[in-house]
Amino acid sequence: SIASADMDLNQLEAFLTAQTKKQGGITSDQAAVIAKFWKNHRIKIHESLIDQSRWDNVLKNMNWRVDLKSQSRHIDQINTPVAIVEMELGKNGQ
């Protein structure tokens, strides 16, 4: 829960306090150890979760534009917006 929410120190303190008060929860010593570990390794854990959640390909570049039809056989098709999106994908780390 701590890692998936990427809790800041205030959120962490509130979460651990709630866990110590819950029946069958953790002790205050365990909460202190978890808090110290999270403070020391938060960035590494967050980066690891991001790396695990990525697919093989990553977005390298994206271009987009909106076109409007200025001529058509049917009048109701004029000025109809069309979005065109171009995405360039690449392998992670390349």
N, CA, C and O atoms as a Tinker XYZ file with bonds, in Angstrom:
   376  protein
     1  N      0.826000   -1.204000    0.000000    73     2
     2  CA     0.000000    0.000000    0.000000    64     1     3
     3  C      0.859000    1.252000    0.000000    63     2     4     5
     4  O      0.551000    2.224000   -0.690000    81     3
     5  N      1.922000    1.229000    0.764000    73     3     6
     6  CA     2.807000    2.393000    0.856000    64     5     7
     7  C      3.455000    2.683000   -0.497000    63     6     8     9
     8  O      3.481000    3.826000   -0.954000    81     7
     9  N      3.974000    1.637000   -1.125000    73     7    10
    10  CA     4.677000    1.816000   -2.394000    64     9    11
    11  C      3.729000    2.171000   -3.526000    63    10    12    13
    12  O      4.043000    3.047000   -4.332000    81    11
    13  N      2.582000    1.518000   -3.608000    73    11    14
    14  CA     1.667000    1.791000   -4.718000    64    13    15
    15  C      1.081000    3.188000   -4.631000    63    14    16    17
    16  O      0.762000    3.784000   -5.660000    81    15
    17  N      0.931000    3.729000   -3.414000    73    15    18
    18  CA     0.423000    5.090000   -3.249000    64    17    19
    19  C      1.551000    6.121000   -3.275000    63    18    20    21
    20  O      1.287000    7.324000   -3.279000    81    19
    21  N      2.797000    5.667000   -3.294000    73    19    22
    22  CA     3.974000    6.542000   -3.250000    64    21    23
    23  C      3.805000    7.601000   -2.155000    63    22    24    25
    24  O      3.881000    8.803000   -2.410000    81    23
    25  N      3.577000    7.124000   -0.944000    73    23    26
    26  CA     3.235000    7.993000    0.187000    64    25    27
    27  C      4.382000    8.924000    0.561000    63    26    28    29
    28  O      5.549000    8.531000    0.575000    81    27
    29  N      4.015000   10.178000    0.867000    73    27    30
    30  CA     5.000000   11.095000    1.434000    64    29    31
    31  C      5.088000   10.821000    2.937000    63    30    32    33
    32  O      4.397000    9.937000    3.444000    81    31
    33  N      5.920000   11.562000    3.645000    73    31    34
    34  CA     6.158000   11.263000    5.050000    64    33    35
    35  C      4.915000   11.445000    5.923000    63    34    36    37
    36  O      4.705000   10.680000    6.865000    81    35
    37  N      4.096000   12.445000    5.620000    73    35    38
    38  CA     2.861000   12.652000    6.393000    64    37    39
    39  C      1.871000   11.516000    6.173000    63    38    40    41
    40  O      1.269000   11.017000    7.123000    81    39
    41  N      1.706000   11.113000    4.928000    73    39    42
    42  CA     0.814000   10.001000    4.622000    64    41    43
    43  C      1.319000    8.703000    5.248000    63    42    44    45
    44  O      0.535000    7.901000    5.757000    81    43
    45  N      2.628000    8.508000    5.206000    73    43    46
    46  CA     3.236000    7.313000    5.790000    64    45    47
    47  C      2.968000    7.260000    7.289000    63    46    48    49
    48  O      2.583000    6.217000    7.818000    81    47
    49  N      3.170000    8.376000    7.967000    73    47    50
    50  CA     2.948000    8.422000    9.411000    64    49    51
    51  C      1.491000    8.106000    9.755000    63    50    52    53
    52  O      1.222000    7.332000   10.674000    81    51
    53  N      0.566000    8.698000    9.025000    73    51    54
    54  CA    -0.856000    8.446000    9.271000    64    53    55
    55  C     -1.206000    6.983000    8.998000    63    54    56    57
    56  O     -1.951000    6.373000    9.765000    81    55
    57  N     -0.680000    6.423000    7.928000    73    55    58
    58  CA    -0.954000    5.030000    7.569000    64    57    59
    59  C     -0.415000    4.080000    8.637000    63    58    60    61
    60  O     -1.113000    3.164000    9.072000    81    59
    61  N      0.828000    4.304000    9.054000    73    59    62
    62  CA     1.427000    3.412000   10.048000    64    61    63
    63  C      0.752000    3.540000   11.405000    63    62    64    65
    64  O      0.618000    2.550000   12.126000    81    63
    65  N      0.324000    4.748000   11.762000    73    63    66
    66  CA    -0.411000    4.930000   13.010000    64    65    67
    67  C     -1.707000    4.133000   12.980000    63    66    68    69
    68  O     -2.066000    3.482000   13.961000    81    67
    69  N     -2.402000    4.184000   11.862000    73    67    70
    70  CA    -3.646000    3.419000   11.714000    64    69    71
    71  C     -3.376000    1.918000   11.794000    63    70    72    73
    72  O     -4.175000    1.170000   12.358000    81    71
    73  N     -2.264000    1.483000   11.234000    73    71    74
    74  CA    -1.925000    0.055000   11.264000    64    73    75
    75  C     -1.588000   -0.418000   12.675000    63    74    76    77
    76  O     -1.867000   -1.566000   13.023000    81    75
    77  N     -0.993000    0.451000   13.490000    73    75    78
    78  CA    -0.661000    0.057000   14.864000    64    77    79
    79  C     -1.907000   -0.010000   15.737000    63    78    80    81
    80  O     -1.943000   -0.767000   16.707000    81    79
    81  N     -2.935000    0.781000   15.400000    73    79    82
    82  CA    -4.162000    0.796000   16.201000    64    81    83
    83  C     -5.140000   -0.305000   15.793000    63    82    84    85
    84  O     -6.060000   -0.633000   16.543000    81    83
    85  N     -4.940000   -0.870000   14.614000    73    83    86
    86  CA    -5.833000   -1.906000   14.112000    64    85    87
    87  C     -5.565000   -3.218000   14.856000    63    86    88    89
    88  O     -4.419000   -3.567000   15.138000    81    87
    89  N     -6.640000   -3.929000   15.163000    73    87    90
    90  CA    -6.486000   -5.221000   15.842000    64    89    91
    91  C     -5.762000   -6.190000   14.920000    63    90    92    93
    92  O     -6.152000   -6.375000   13.767000    81    91
    93  N     -4.714000   -6.799000   15.432000    73    91    94
    94  CA    -3.912000   -7.706000   14.615000    64    93    95
    95  C     -2.946000   -6.962000   13.719000    63    94    96    97
    96  O     -2.344000   -7.561000   12.828000    81    95
    97  N     -2.786000   -5.663000   13.939000    73    95    98
    98  CA    -1.896000   -4.841000   13.115000    64    97    99
    99  C     -0.448000   -5.003000   13.521000    63    98   100   101
   100  O     -0.057000   -6.029000   14.077000    81    99
   101  N      0.338000   -3.991000   13.242000    73    99   102
   102  CA     1.769000   -4.035000   13.527000    64   101   103
   103  C      2.064000   -3.330000   14.844000    63   102   104   105
   104  O      1.247000   -2.566000   15.357000    81   103
   105  N      3.253000   -3.604000   15.379000    73   103   106
   106  CA     3.667000   -2.940000   16.614000    64   105   107
   107  C      4.304000   -1.596000   16.269000    63   106   108   109
   108  O      4.618000   -1.326000   15.110000    81   107
   109  N      4.486000   -0.772000   17.275000    73   107   110
   110  CA     5.109000    0.533000   17.033000    64   109   111
   111  C      6.571000    0.378000   16.616000    63   110   112   113
   112  O      7.082000    1.199000   15.853000    81   111
   113  N      7.253000   -0.662000   17.104000    73   111   114
   114  CA     8.627000   -0.926000   16.669000    64   113   115
   115  C      8.670000   -1.312000   15.190000    63   114   116   117
   116  O      9.545000   -0.868000   14.447000    81   115
   117  N      7.719000   -2.140000   14.776000    73   115   118
   118  CA     7.648000   -2.510000   13.360000    64   117   119
   119  C      7.344000   -1.287000   12.501000    63   118   120   121
   120  O      7.905000   -1.133000   11.416000    81   119
   121  N      6.466000   -0.428000   12.977000    73   119   122
   122  CA     6.130000    0.796000   12.242000    64   121   123
   123  C      7.360000    1.684000   12.085000    63   122   124   125
   124  O      7.567000    2.280000   11.028000    81   123
   125  N      8.169000    1.773000   13.129000    73   123   126
   126  CA     9.382000    2.588000   13.060000    64   125   127
   127  C     10.368000    2.034000   12.035000    63   126   128   129
   128  O     10.992000    2.791000   11.292000    81   127
   129  N     10.503000    0.708000   12.000000    73   127   130
   130  CA    11.413000    0.079000   11.036000    64   129   131
   131  C     10.910000    0.300000    9.608000    63   130   132   133
   132  O     11.693000    0.619000    8.714000    81   131
   133  N      9.609000    0.129000    9.399000    73   131   134
   134  CA     9.036000    0.340000    8.060000    64   133   135
   135  C      9.228000    1.796000    7.628000    63   134   136   137
   136  O      9.591000    2.062000    6.482000    81   135
   137  N      8.985000    2.733000    8.540000    73   135   138
   138  CA     9.146000    4.161000    8.219000    64   137   139
   139  C     10.591000    4.473000    7.845000    63   138   140   141
   140  O     10.839000    5.187000    6.875000    81   139
   141  N     11.543000    3.943000    8.607000    73   139   142
   142  CA    12.961000    4.196000    8.309000    64   141   143
   143  C     13.337000    3.602000    6.961000    63   142   144   145
   144  O     14.029000    4.241000    6.168000    81   143
   145  N     12.881000    2.371000    6.697000    73   143   146
   146  CA    13.179000    1.721000    5.416000    64   145   147
   147  C     12.595000    2.529000    4.256000    63   146   148   149
   148  O     13.269000    2.743000    3.249000    81   147
   149  N     11.345000    2.977000    4.393000    73   147   150
   150  CA    10.691000    3.740000    3.328000    64   149   151
   151  C     11.407000    5.062000    3.077000    63   150   152   153
   152  O     11.584000    5.466000    1.928000    81   151
   153  N     11.820000    5.735000    4.150000    73   151   154
   154  CA    12.531000    7.007000    4.000000    64   153   155
   155  C     13.845000    6.820000    3.258000    63   154   156   157
   156  O     14.228000    7.668000    2.452000    81   155
   157  N     14.540000    5.718000    3.521000    73   155   158
   158  CA    15.846000    5.471000    2.904000    64   157   159
   159  C     15.763000    4.924000    1.477000    63   158   160   161
   160  O     16.684000    5.129000    0.687000    81   159
   161  N     14.663000    4.226000    1.134000    73   159   162
   162  CA    14.602000    3.523000   -0.153000    64   161   163
   163  C     13.406000    3.916000   -1.021000    63   162   164   165
   164  O     13.113000    3.234000   -2.003000    81   163
   165  N     12.727000    4.978000   -0.683000    73   163   166
   166  CA    11.511000    5.369000   -1.398000    64   165   167
   167  C     11.757000    5.555000   -2.895000    63   166   168   169
   168  O     10.999000    5.037000   -3.715000    81   167
   169  N     12.795000    6.278000   -3.252000    73   167   170
   170  CA    13.054000    6.574000   -4.668000    64   169   171
   171  C     13.371000    5.289000   -5.436000    63   170   172   173
   172  O     12.866000    5.093000   -6.541000    81   171
   173  N     14.196000    4.417000   -4.865000    73   171   174
   174  CA    14.547000    3.155000   -5.536000    64   173   175
   175  C     13.314000    2.277000   -5.728000    63   174   176   177
   176  O     13.133000    1.680000   -6.789000    81   175
   177  N     12.474000    2.198000   -4.710000    73   175   178
   178  CA    11.262000    1.381000   -4.801000    64   177   179
   179  C     10.327000    1.937000   -5.860000    63   178   180   181
   180  O      9.771000    1.182000   -6.658000    81   179
   181  N     10.149000    3.257000   -5.875000    73   179   182
   182  CA     9.266000    3.894000   -6.855000    64   181   183
   183  C      9.768000    3.642000   -8.282000    63   182   184   185
   184  O      8.981000    3.295000   -9.163000    81   183
   185  N     11.073000    3.816000   -8.514000    73   183   186
   186  CA    11.637000    3.580000   -9.847000    64   185   187
   187  C     11.501000    2.116000  -10.260000    63   186   188   189
   188  O     11.248000    1.820000  -11.428000    81   187
   189  N     11.668000    1.205000   -9.311000    73   187   190
   190  CA    11.516000   -0.213000   -9.610000    64   189   191
   191  C     10.085000   -0.549000  -10.013000    63   190   192   193
   192  O      9.871000   -1.319000  -10.949000    81   191
   193  N      9.109000    0.020000   -9.320000    73   191   194
   194  CA     7.707000   -0.215000   -9.682000    64   193   195
   195  C      7.393000    0.346000  -11.063000    63   194   196   197
   196  O      6.649000   -0.271000  -11.826000    81   195
   197  N      7.942000    1.490000  -11.386000    73   195   198
   198  CA     7.725000    2.070000  -12.717000    64   197   199
   199  C      8.327000    1.168000  -13.788000    63   198   200   201
   200  O      7.691000    0.903000  -14.809000    81   199
   201  N      9.558000    0.693000  -13.557000    73   199   202
   202  CA    10.199000   -0.197000  -14.532000    64   201   203
   203  C      9.417000   -1.486000  -14.725000    63   202   204   205
   204  O      9.317000   -1.980000  -15.848000    81   203
   205  N      8.862000   -2.039000  -13.653000    73   203   206
   206  CA     8.090000   -3.279000  -13.751000    64   205   207
   207  C      6.764000   -3.083000  -14.469000    63   206   208   209
   208  O      6.237000   -4.024000  -15.062000    81   207
   209  N      6.226000   -1.886000  -14.423000    73   207   210
   210  CA     4.913000   -1.655000  -15.022000    64   209   211
   211  C      4.997000   -1.257000  -16.493000    63   210   212   213
   212  O      3.968000   -1.185000  -17.166000    81   211
   213  N      6.174000   -1.003000  -16.995000    73   211   214
   214  CA     6.333000   -0.622000  -18.404000    64   213   215
   215  C      6.285000   -1.840000  -19.297000    63   214   216   217
   216  O      6.685000   -2.938000  -18.910000    81   215
   217  N      5.785000   -1.620000  -20.505000    73   215   218
   218  CA     5.853000   -2.650000  -21.526000    64   217   219
   219  C      7.225000   -2.575000  -22.167000    63   218   220   221
   220  O      8.043000   -1.730000  -21.804000    81   219
   221  N      7.476000   -3.456000  -23.117000    73   219   222
   222  CA     8.779000   -3.447000  -23.774000    64   221   223
   223  C      9.016000   -2.153000  -24.541000    63   222   224   225
   224  O     10.126000   -1.622000  -24.533000    81   223
   225  N      7.995000   -1.650000  -25.194000    73   223   226
   226  CA     8.143000   -0.432000  -25.981000    64   225   227
   227  C      7.774000    0.787000  -25.150000    63   226   228   229
   228  O      6.897000    0.726000  -24.289000    81   227
   229  N      8.449000    1.884000  -25.416000    73   227   230
   230  CA     8.146000    3.147000  -24.758000    64   229   231
   231  C      7.891000    4.202000  -25.830000    63   230   232   233
   232  O      8.334000    4.065000  -26.971000    81   231
   233  N      7.183000    5.237000  -25.453000    73   231   234
   234  CA     6.873000    6.326000  -26.376000    64   233   235
   235  C      8.087000    7.225000  -26.509000    63   234   236   237
   236  O      8.531000    7.815000  -25.525000    81   235
   237  N      8.629000    7.336000  -27.710000    73   235   238
   238  CA     9.799000    8.171000  -27.971000    64   237   239
   239  C      9.405000    9.570000  -28.421000    63   238   240   241
   240  O     10.034000   10.556000  -28.039000    81   239
   241  N      8.368000    9.647000  -29.229000    73   239   242
   242  CA     7.976000   10.937000  -29.794000    64   241   243
   243  C      6.498000   10.875000  -30.163000    63   242   244   245
   244  O      5.974000    9.811000  -30.496000    81   243
   245  N      5.838000   12.018000  -30.101000    73   243   246
   246  CA     4.431000   12.069000  -30.481000    64   245   247
   247  C      4.151000   13.403000  -31.182000    63   246   248   249
   248  O      4.542000   14.465000  -30.697000    81   247
   249  N      3.483000   13.332000  -32.303000    73   247   250
   250  CA     3.030000   14.511000  -33.042000    64   249   251
   251  C      1.534000   14.389000  -33.246000    63   250   252   253
   252  O      1.009000   13.290000  -33.426000    81   251
   253  N      0.853000   15.515000  -33.219000    73   251   254
   254  CA    -0.583000   15.480000  -33.439000    64   253   255
   255  C     -1.021000   16.764000  -34.121000    63   254   256   257
   256  O     -0.344000   17.790000  -34.062000    81   255
   257  N     -2.169000   16.675000  -34.767000    73   255   258
   258  CA    -2.778000   17.855000  -35.373000    64   257   259
   259  C     -4.262000   17.591000  -35.549000    63   258   260   261
   260  O     -4.711000   16.445000  -35.520000    81   259
   261  N     -5.007000   18.652000  -35.730000    73   259   262
   262  CA    -6.438000   18.555000  -35.994000    64   261   263
   263  C     -6.685000   19.170000  -37.364000    63   262   264   265
   264  O     -6.335000   20.325000  -37.606000    81   263
   265  N     -7.288000   18.395000  -38.258000    73   263   266
   266  CA    -7.611000   18.861000  -39.605000    64   265   267
   267  C     -9.110000   19.109000  -39.705000    63   266   268   269
   268  O     -9.912000   18.452000  -39.040000    81   267
   269  N     -9.475000   20.081000  -40.558000    73   267   270
   270  CA   -10.875000   20.356000  -40.866000    64   269   271
   271  C    -11.075000   20.186000  -42.362000    63   270   272   273
   272  O    -10.262000   20.660000  -43.156000    81   271
   273  N    -12.158000   19.509000  -42.755000    73   271   274
   274  CA   -12.472000   19.370000  -44.178000    64   273   275
   275  C    -12.987000   20.705000  -44.692000    63   274   276   277
   276  O    -13.882000   21.310000  -44.102000    81   275
   277  N    -12.405000   21.157000  -45.807000    73   275   278
   278  CA   -12.862000   22.419000  -46.397000    64   277   279
   279  C    -13.677000   22.187000  -47.661000    63   278   280   281
   280  O    -14.367000   23.089000  -48.136000    81   279
   281  N    -13.597000   20.965000  -48.211000    73   279   282
   282  CA   -14.385000   20.627000  -49.383000    64   281   283
   283  C    -14.933000   19.221000  -49.213000    63   282   284   285
   284  O    -14.266000   18.338000  -48.674000    81   283
   285  N    -16.158000   19.027000  -49.680000    73   283   286
   286  CA   -16.772000   17.709000  -49.605000    64   285   287
   287  C    -17.971000   17.672000  -50.527000    63   286   288   289
   288  O    -18.511000   18.715000  -50.897000    81   287
   289  N    -18.392000   16.468000  -50.901000    73   287   290
   290  CA   -19.600000   16.322000  -51.712000    64   289   291
   291  C    -20.833000   16.706000  -50.910000    63   290   292   293
   292  O    -21.797000   17.254000  -51.445000    81   291
   293  N    -20.785000   16.410000  -49.624000    73   291   294
   294  CA   -21.930000   16.680000  -48.762000    64   293   295
   295  C    -21.598000   17.826000  -47.818000    63   294   296   297
   296  O    -20.547000   17.819000  -47.177000    81   295
   297  N    -22.465000   18.785000  -47.731000    73   295   298
   298  CA   -22.232000   19.999000  -46.938000    64   297   299
   299  C    -22.068000   19.709000  -45.448000    63   298   300   301
   300  O    -21.360000   20.434000  -44.750000    81   299
   301  N    -22.725000   18.639000  -44.954000    73   299   302
   302  CA   -22.644000   18.343000  -43.521000    64   301   303
   303  C    -21.274000   17.787000  -43.110000    63   302   304   305
   304  O    -20.983000   17.689000  -41.918000    81   303
   305  N    -20.434000   17.423000  -44.085000    73   303   306
   306  CA   -19.093000   16.930000  -43.765000    64   305   307
   307  C    -18.040000   18.031000  -43.731000    63   306   308   309
   308  O    -16.909000   17.793000  -43.307000    81   307
   309  N    -18.397000   19.224000  -44.169000    73   307   310
   310  CA   -17.454000   20.345000  -44.146000    64   309   311
   311  C    -17.255000   20.802000  -42.699000    63   310   312   313
   312  O    -18.193000   20.808000  -41.902000    81   311
   313  N    -16.038000   21.176000  -42.383000    73   311   314
   314  CA   -15.627000   21.633000  -41.039000    64   313   315
   315  C    -15.765000   20.545000  -39.970000    63   314   316   317
   316  O    -15.897000   20.849000  -38.784000    81   315
   317  N    -15.733000   19.303000  -40.385000    73   315   318
   318  CA   -15.731000   18.200000  -39.421000    64   317   319
   319  C    -14.289000   17.986000  -38.965000    63   318   320   321
   320  O    -13.423000   17.690000  -39.788000    81   319
   321  N    -14.014000   18.131000  -37.656000    73   319   322
   322  CA   -12.625000   17.973000  -37.203000    64   321   323
   323  C    -12.197000   16.506000  -37.181000    63   322   324   325
   324  O    -12.971000   15.613000  -36.837000    81   323
   325  N    -10.942000   16.294000  -37.560000    73   323   326
   326  CA   -10.339000   14.971000  -37.536000    64   325   327
   327  C     -8.983000   15.100000  -36.839000    63   326   328   329
   328  O     -8.141000   15.892000  -37.262000    81   327
   329  N     -8.775000   14.340000  -35.793000    73   327   330
   330  CA    -7.498000   14.365000  -35.085000    64   329   331
   331  C     -6.572000   13.310000  -35.683000    63   330   332   333
   332  O     -6.969000   12.161000  -35.880000    81   331
   333  N     -5.353000   13.707000  -35.967000    73   331   334
   334  CA    -4.344000   12.800000  -36.494000    64   333   335
   335  C     -3.207000   12.742000  -35.473000    63   334   336   337
   336  O     -2.620000   13.764000  -35.115000    81   335
   337  N     -2.911000   11.529000  -35.015000    73   335   338
   338  CA    -1.875000   11.337000  -33.999000    64   337   339
   339  C     -0.809000   10.393000  -34.556000    63   338   340   341
   340  O     -1.120000    9.318000  -35.069000    81   339
   341  N      0.439000   10.810000  -34.447000    73   339   342
   342  CA     1.570000    9.980000  -34.872000    64   341   343
   343  C      2.435000    9.710000  -33.647000    63   342   344   345
   344  O      2.928000   10.634000  -33.000000    81   343
   345  N      2.613000    8.408000  -33.336000    73   343   346
   346  CA     3.428000    8.026000  -32.175000    64   345   347
   347  C      4.615000    7.188000  -32.622000    63   346   348   349
   348  O      4.471000    6.263000  -33.420000    81   347
   349  N      5.775000    7.518000  -32.105000    73   347   350
   350  CA     6.987000    6.757000  -32.403000    64   349   351
   351  C      7.344000    5.947000  -31.165000    63   350   352   353
   352  O      7.572000    6.503000  -30.091000    81   351
   353  N      7.391000    4.630000  -31.324000    73   351   354
   354  CA     7.711000    3.739000  -30.218000    64   353   355
   355  C      9.127000    3.218000  -30.365000    63   354   356   357
   356  O      9.638000    3.090000  -31.478000    81   355
   357  N      9.758000    2.918000  -29.239000    73   355   358
   358  CA    11.098000    2.353000  -29.244000    64   357   359
   359  C     11.251000    1.387000  -28.094000    63   358   360   361
   360  O     10.406000    1.342000  -27.200000    81   359
   361  N     12.292000    0.634000  -28.107000    73   359   362
   362  CA    12.559000   -0.316000  -27.015000    64   361   363
   363  C     12.982000    0.443000  -25.775000    63   362   364   365
   364  O     13.634000    1.483000  -25.867000    81   363
   365  N     12.613000   -0.073000  -24.622000    73   363   366
   366  CA    12.962000    0.535000  -23.341000    64   365   367
   367  C     14.476000    0.559000  -23.181000    63   366   368   369
   368  O     15.125000   -0.478000  -23.318000    81   367
   369  N     15.050000    1.730000  -22.893000    73   367   370
   370  CA    16.487000    1.863000  -22.672000    64   369   371
   371  C     17.295000    2.072000  -23.941000    63   370   372   373
   372  O     18.523000    2.117000  -23.871000    81   371
   373  N     16.664000    2.200000  -25.082000    73   371   374
   374  CA    17.389000    2.416000  -26.341000    64   373   375
   375  C     17.035000    3.762000  -26.908000    63   374   376
   376  O     17.539000    4.138000  -27.966000    81   375
